[in-house]
Coordinates of C-alpha atoms in Angstrom, one line a residue:
M1 CA -39.7 -16.2 8.5
L2 CA -37.7 -19.5 8.7
L3 CA -34.0 -19.2 9.6
L4 CA -31.8 -22.0 8.3
N5 CA -28.5 -22.1 10.2
D6 CA -25.4 -24.0 9.3
R7 CA -23.4 -25.9 11.9
G8 CA -21.3 -23.7 14.2
F9 CA -24.0 -21.1 14.9
D10 CA -25.8 -23.0 17.6
S11 CA -24.7 -21.4 20.9
D12 CA -27.5 -21.2 23.5
E13 CA -27.4 -17.4 23.6
F14 CA -27.5 -17.0 19.8
L15 CA -30.5 -19.4 19.5
A16 CA -32.3 -17.6 22.3
R17 CA -31.8 -14.2 20.6
C18 CA -32.9 -15.5 17.2
A19 CA -36.0 -17.0 18.7
A20 CA -36.8 -13.8 20.5
T21 CA -37.2 -12.0 17.1
G22 CA -40.3 -14.1 16.3
A23 CA -38.7 -16.0 13.4
Q24 CA -38.9 -19.8 13.3
L25 CA -35.6 -21.7 13.5
L26 CA -34.2 -24.8 11.7
V27 CA -30.6 -25.0 12.8
R28 CA -27.9 -27.8 12.9
L29 CA -26.5 -28.6 16.2
D30 CA -23.0 -29.9 16.8
N31 CA -23.2 -33.7 16.9
R32 CA -21.5 -33.6 20.3
R33 CA -24.4 -31.7 21.8
T34 CA -27.0 -33.9 23.5
P35 CA -29.9 -31.8 24.7
A36 CA -32.0 -33.1 27.5
K37 CA -35.0 -35.0 26.4
W38 CA -38.2 -33.3 27.5
A39 CA -40.7 -35.5 25.7
H40 CA -40.6 -38.0 22.8
L41 CA -42.7 -37.6 19.6
S42 CA -44.1 -40.2 17.3
D43 CA -42.0 -39.2 14.3
G44 CA -38.7 -39.9 16.1
S45 CA -38.0 -36.4 17.3
Y46 CA -38.0 -35.1 20.8
L47 CA -38.7 -31.9 22.6
T48 CA -36.2 -30.0 24.7
R49 CA -35.6 -26.5 26.2
I50 CA -32.5 -24.3 25.6
R51 CA -32.3 -21.0 27.5
G52 CA -36.1 -21.2 28.0
V53 CA -36.7 -21.7 24.3
R54 CA -38.8 -24.8 23.4
L55 CA -37.1 -26.7 20.6
R56 CA -37.7 -29.9 18.8
V57 CA -34.6 -32.0 18.1
I58 CA -34.3 -34.4 15.1
D59 CA -31.5 -36.9 14.6
A60 CA -31.3 -38.2 11.1
Q61 CA -28.9 -40.1 8.8
V62 CA -28.7 -38.8 5.3
T63 CA -27.3 -41.0 2.5
A64 CA -26.7 -39.8 -1.0
T65 CA -26.0 -42.1 -3.9
V66 CA -24.2 -40.7 -6.8
H67 CA -23.6 -42.0 -10.4
G68 CA -21.3 -45.0 -10.1
G69 CA -22.7 -46.3 -6.9
V70 CA -20.7 -44.3 -4.4
R71 CA -22.7 -43.7 -1.2
I72 CA -22.0 -40.7 1.0
T73 CA -23.5 -40.7 4.5
G74 CA -23.7 -38.0 7.1
H75 CA -25.4 -37.5 10.5
Y76 CA -27.5 -34.5 11.1
R77 CA -28.8 -33.2 14.4
L78 CA -31.3 -30.4 13.8
A79 CA -33.2 -28.2 16.2
T80 CA -36.3 -26.3 15.3
T81 CA -39.0 -24.2 16.8
L82 CA -41.6 -25.9 14.6
L83 CA -42.9 -28.1 17.4
D84 CA -46.0 -29.6 15.6
H85 CA -44.6 -32.9 14.3
H86 CA -47.9 -33.6 12.5
R87 CA -47.8 -30.5 10.4
Y88 CA -44.0 -30.5 10.1
P89 CA -42.8 -34.1 9.9
A90 CA -39.2 -34.7 10.8
A91 CA -38.2 -36.2 7.4
E92 CA -39.6 -33.1 5.6
L93 CA -37.6 -30.8 7.7
V94 CA -34.4 -32.7 7.1
T95 CA -35.1 -32.5 3.4
L96 CA -35.8 -28.8 3.7
Y97 CA -32.6 -28.1 5.6
R98 CA -30.4 -28.4 2.5
E99 CA -32.2 -25.4 1.0
R100 CA -29.8 -23.3 3.2
W101 CA -27.4 -23.3 0.3
E102 CA -29.8 -21.0 -1.6
I103 CA -28.0 -18.2 0.2
E104 CA -25.0 -18.8 -2.1
S105 CA -27.2 -17.9 -5.1
A106 CA -28.3 -14.8 -3.3
F107 CA -24.7 -13.8 -2.6
Y108 CA -23.8 -14.4 -6.3
A109 CA -26.8 -12.3 -7.4
L110 CA -25.8 -9.4 -5.1
R111 CA -22.1 -9.4 -5.8
H112 CA -21.9 -10.2 -9.5
S113 CA -25.3 -9.6 -11.1
L114 CA -26.6 -6.5 -9.2
A115 CA -23.4 -4.9 -8.0
S116 CA -21.2 -5.8 -11.1
G117 CA -18.6 -3.1 -11.2
L118 CA -20.2 -1.0 -8.5
V119 CA -17.9 1.3 -6.6
L120 CA -19.2 2.8 -3.3
R121 CA -18.8 6.6 -3.5
S122 CA -19.3 7.4 0.1
H123 CA -16.4 8.2 2.3
D124 CA -18.1 7.8 5.7
P125 CA -19.7 4.9 7.5
L126 CA -23.3 6.3 7.3
G127 CA -23.0 6.9 3.6
V128 CA -21.7 3.4 2.9
Q129 CA -24.5 2.0 5.0
Q130 CA -27.1 3.9 3.0
E131 CA -25.7 2.7 -0.3
V132 CA -25.6 -0.9 0.9
W133 CA -29.2 -0.7 2.1
A134 CA -30.2 0.7 -1.2
Q135 CA -28.7 -2.3 -3.0
L136 CA -30.5 -4.7 -0.6
V137 CA -33.8 -2.9 -1.1
V138 CA -33.5 -3.2 -4.9
Y139 CA -32.5 -6.9 -4.5
Q140 CA -35.5 -7.7 -2.3
A141 CA -37.9 -5.9 -4.6
L142 CA -36.7 -8.0 -7.5
R143 CA -36.9 -11.2 -5.6
R144 CA -40.4 -10.4 -4.6
A145 CA -41.4 -9.7 -8.2
M146 CA -39.8 -13.0 -9.2
A147 CA -41.7 -14.9 -6.5
E148 CA -45.0 -13.3 -7.4
A149 CA -44.4 -14.2 -11.1
A150 CA -43.8 -17.8 -10.1
E151 CA -47.0 -17.8 -8.0
S152 CA -49.0 -16.5 -10.9
E153 CA -48.7 -19.8 -12.6
P154 CA -49.4 -22.7 -10.2
G155 CA -46.8 -25.4 -10.3
T156 CA -43.9 -23.1 -11.3
D157 CA -40.7 -23.8 -9.4
P158 CA -39.4 -20.5 -8.0
D159 CA -35.9 -21.8 -8.5
R160 CA -36.4 -21.5 -12.2
A161 CA -36.9 -17.8 -12.0
A162 CA -33.8 -16.0 -13.5
F163 CA -32.5 -13.1 -11.5
T164 CA -30.7 -11.7 -14.5
A165 CA -34.0 -11.6 -16.5
A166 CA -35.7 -9.7 -13.7
L167 CA -32.8 -7.2 -13.4
E168 CA -32.6 -6.4 -17.1
A169 CA -36.3 -5.9 -17.3
A170 CA -36.2 -3.5 -14.3
R171 CA -33.3 -1.6 -15.9
D172 CA -35.1 -1.2 -19.2
Q173 CA -38.1 0.2 -17.4
V174 CA -36.0 2.7 -15.5
V175 CA -34.0 3.8 -18.6
A176 CA -37.0 4.0 -21.0
A177 CA -39.5 5.2 -18.3
D178 CA -42.1 3.1 -20.1
G179 CA -44.7 0.8 -18.5
I180 CA -43.8 1.8 -14.9
L181 CA -47.3 2.7 -13.8
P182 CA -49.6 -0.4 -13.4
D183 CA -52.6 -0.9 -15.6
L184 CA -55.5 -0.1 -13.2
T185 CA -58.0 -1.7 -15.4
R186 CA -56.2 -5.1 -15.0
P187 CA -54.8 -5.0 -11.4
L188 CA -54.0 -8.7 -11.4
Q189 CA -52.0 -8.5 -14.6
T190 CA -48.4 -9.7 -14.3
G191 CA -46.0 -6.7 -14.8
R192 CA -43.1 -6.5 -17.3
I193 CA -40.6 -8.0 -14.8
G194 CA -42.9 -10.9 -14.1
R195 CA -43.5 -11.5 -17.8
A196 CA -39.7 -11.4 -18.4
V197 CA -39.1 -13.9 -15.7
L198 CA -41.8 -16.3 -17.0
D199 CA -40.5 -16.0 -20.6
N200 CA -36.9 -16.7 -19.6
R201 CA -37.2 -19.6 -17.1
L202 CA -34.1 -21.5 -16.2
S203 CA -33.9 -25.2 -16.7
G204 CA -34.7 -27.4 -13.7
R205 CA -31.8 -27.8 -11.2
R206 CA -29.9 -31.0 -11.6
P207 CA -29.5 -33.1 -8.5
R208 CA -25.7 -32.8 -7.9
I209 CA -23.4 -33.2 -5.0
A210 CA -19.8 -32.0 -4.5
P211 CA -17.2 -32.9 -1.9
R212 CA -16.6 -30.3 0.8
R213 CA -13.0 -29.4 1.1
V214 CA -11.0 -26.8 3.0
K215 CA -9.2 -24.5 0.7
C216 CA -6.0 -24.5 2.8
P217 CA -6.2 -27.7 5.0
V218 CA -3.6 -28.3 7.7
S219 CA -2.9 -31.7 6.1
R220 CA -3.2 -32.5 2.4
Y221 CA -4.6 -35.9 3.5
A222 CA -7.4 -34.4 5.7
N223 CA -10.3 -35.7 3.5
P224 CA -13.5 -37.1 5.1
P225 CA -13.3 -40.9 4.8
D226 CA -16.8 -41.2 3.3
Q227 CA -15.9 -38.6 0.6
S228 CA -12.5 -39.9 -0.3
R229 CA -13.7 -41.5 -3.5
L230 CA -15.7 -38.4 -4.6
R231 CA -13.1 -36.1 -6.3
A232 CA -15.4 -33.7 -8.2
T233 CA -19.0 -32.8 -8.6
A234 CA -21.2 -35.8 -9.4
R235 CA -24.8 -36.5 -10.4
M236 CA -26.9 -37.7 -7.6
T237 CA -29.1 -40.7 -8.4
G238 CA -30.9 -41.0 -5.0
I239 CA -31.1 -39.7 -1.5
T240 CA -32.4 -41.4 1.7
V241 CA -33.3 -39.8 5.0
T242 CA -33.6 -42.0 8.0
V243 CA -34.9 -40.4 11.2
H244 CA -33.6 -42.1 14.4
Q245 CA -36.3 -42.9 17.0
S246 CA -35.3 -40.8 20.0
A247 CA -37.2 -43.1 22.4
E248 CA -35.0 -46.0 21.3
L249 CA -31.7 -44.2 21.6
A250 CA -29.7 -45.8 24.4
P251 CA -27.9 -45.6 26.7
E252 CA -29.2 -42.3 28.1
G253 CA -26.8 -40.1 29.9
R254 CA -26.8 -39.0 33.5
R255 CA -28.8 -35.9 32.7
D256 CA -31.7 -37.8 31.1
R257 CA -31.7 -40.4 33.9
T258 CA -31.7 -37.7 36.5
L259 CA -34.5 -35.9 34.7
Q260 CA -36.6 -39.2 34.7
L261 CA -35.8 -39.7 38.4
M262 CA -36.9 -36.2 39.4
R263 CA -40.0 -36.3 37.2
A264 CA -41.3 -39.3 39.1
D265 CA -42.0 -36.9 42.0
P266 CA -41.5 -33.3 40.7
G267 CA -42.3 -31.6 44.0
R268 CA -39.7 -33.5 46.0
A269 CA -36.2 -32.1 46.6
R270 CA -33.3 -34.6 46.4
H271 CA -29.8 -34.5 47.8
A272 CA -26.9 -35.2 45.5
T273 CA -26.2 -38.4 47.6
E274 CA -29.7 -39.7 46.9
V275 CA -29.5 -38.9 43.2
A276 CA -26.1 -40.6 42.9
K277 CA -27.4 -43.7 44.7
E278 CA -30.4 -44.0 42.3
L279 CA -28.0 -43.7 39.3
G280 CA -25.7 -46.3 40.7
L281 CA -22.8 -44.0 41.2
P282 CA -20.3 -44.8 44.0
H283 CA -20.1 -41.3 45.3
H284 CA -22.1 -38.1 44.8
R285 CA -18.9 -35.9 44.4
S286 CA -18.6 -37.0 40.7
L287 CA -22.2 -35.8 40.2
T288 CA -22.0 -32.4 42.0
G289 CA -20.4 -30.5 39.1
E290 CA -23.0 -31.9 36.7
L291 CA -25.9 -30.9 39.0
I292 CA -24.6 -27.3 39.0
R293 CA -24.4 -27.3 35.2
W294 CA -27.9 -28.7 34.9
E295 CA -29.0 -25.9 37.2
G296 CA -27.5 -23.4 34.9
E297 CA -29.4 -25.0 32.0
G298 CA -32.6 -24.4 33.9
I299 CA -33.5 -28.1 34.4
L300 CA -32.9 -28.1 38.2
R301 CA -33.3 -25.5 41.0
K302 CA -31.2 -25.4 44.1
V303 CA -33.2 -25.3 47.3
A304 CA -30.5 -26.1 49.8
P305 CA -26.8 -27.0 49.8
V306 CA -26.3 -29.8 47.3
T307 CA -30.1 -30.3 47.2
Y308 CA -32.1 -29.7 44.0
I309 CA -35.7 -29.8 42.8
L310 CA -37.0 -30.2 39.3
A311 CA -37.8 -26.9 37.5
P312 CA -41.6 -26.6 37.0
E313 CA -41.2 -26.2 33.2
W314 CA -39.4 -29.5 33.0
A315 CA -42.0 -31.4 35.1
V316 CA -44.8 -31.8 32.6
P317 CA -44.8 -30.7 28.9
D318 CA -47.2 -27.8 28.5
R319 CA -49.7 -27.5 25.6
L320 CA -49.2 -31.1 24.6
D321 CA -52.4 -32.6 25.9
N322 CA -53.9 -32.7 22.4
H323 CA -51.2 -34.9 21.2
P324 CA -51.8 -38.4 22.5
D325 CA -48.6 -39.8 20.8
V326 CA -46.3 -37.8 23.0
V327 CA -44.3 -40.0 25.4
L328 CA -42.9 -38.3 28.5
T329 CA -39.4 -39.2 29.6
S330 CA -40.4 -40.8 32.9
P331 CA -39.5 -44.1 34.5
T332 CA -42.7 -45.7 33.1
S333 CA -41.7 -44.9 29.5
P334 CA -40.3 -47.6 27.3

């Protein structure tokens, strides 16, 4: 399972709990978040750790060109548990991330197509939960039948499968009680729901873009500057994804510079005064609070008053020996 998260659901605890379920993550981080760089990868992304979870961070600029020449640009900072940058290139993950809006189609199918006019009859929480779960089970079964129908013909886009066609075919089978049992002589034959989906395919989705607006903004002039000329849904004529090279991003903050300094001799404990001197700070008091915060992030470990050592998991990236294009964030790096 791959979980696509919109911006605003990127707290450390939430990401750790999602990763603990075993699902893969592709989430958008707030642009103000700057995770510590653990190692740089050749596709421009870099590795980090958040609450002990190994993540890969991708910084990209996405530019969409609409009919008329209007260009809309946005910055995306994505974090994913898909660490293999050869198998999952950064540009492909950025392009995949927009598929998160497919959930809107799922909500529409649940609320309007499947549950049209449905009134829950239960008067207690357990009964309501049972009815809702029944709706979700039916929905998932229909979606699975739609996916299998699309897979039966190579090259068929699953987005062209019509949920309404699958739902009506299923209702006809239940009402008429005809063709419910599979034909055991032809086990690979597409069922009635699958045939209905293939015979009533939707037209290909049009590349469109729409301005994002708050329904009740605080100010009526609070429109994003890069979308001020886009007043309604427009046809998109092109889209460009530019992945920023993490190894070239400068200047690095105190945390990354401290990480590079500590990584030069991972087994050595350093006093805050020594760290401040190496970073060119006039006094270590301005650094003490940050060292405490980095300790909470698991990058450093306190061994004595105002004295820290680099956490072992941040010293050398593990399981990366087979990737010669990995660049460690050390003083010898570019």
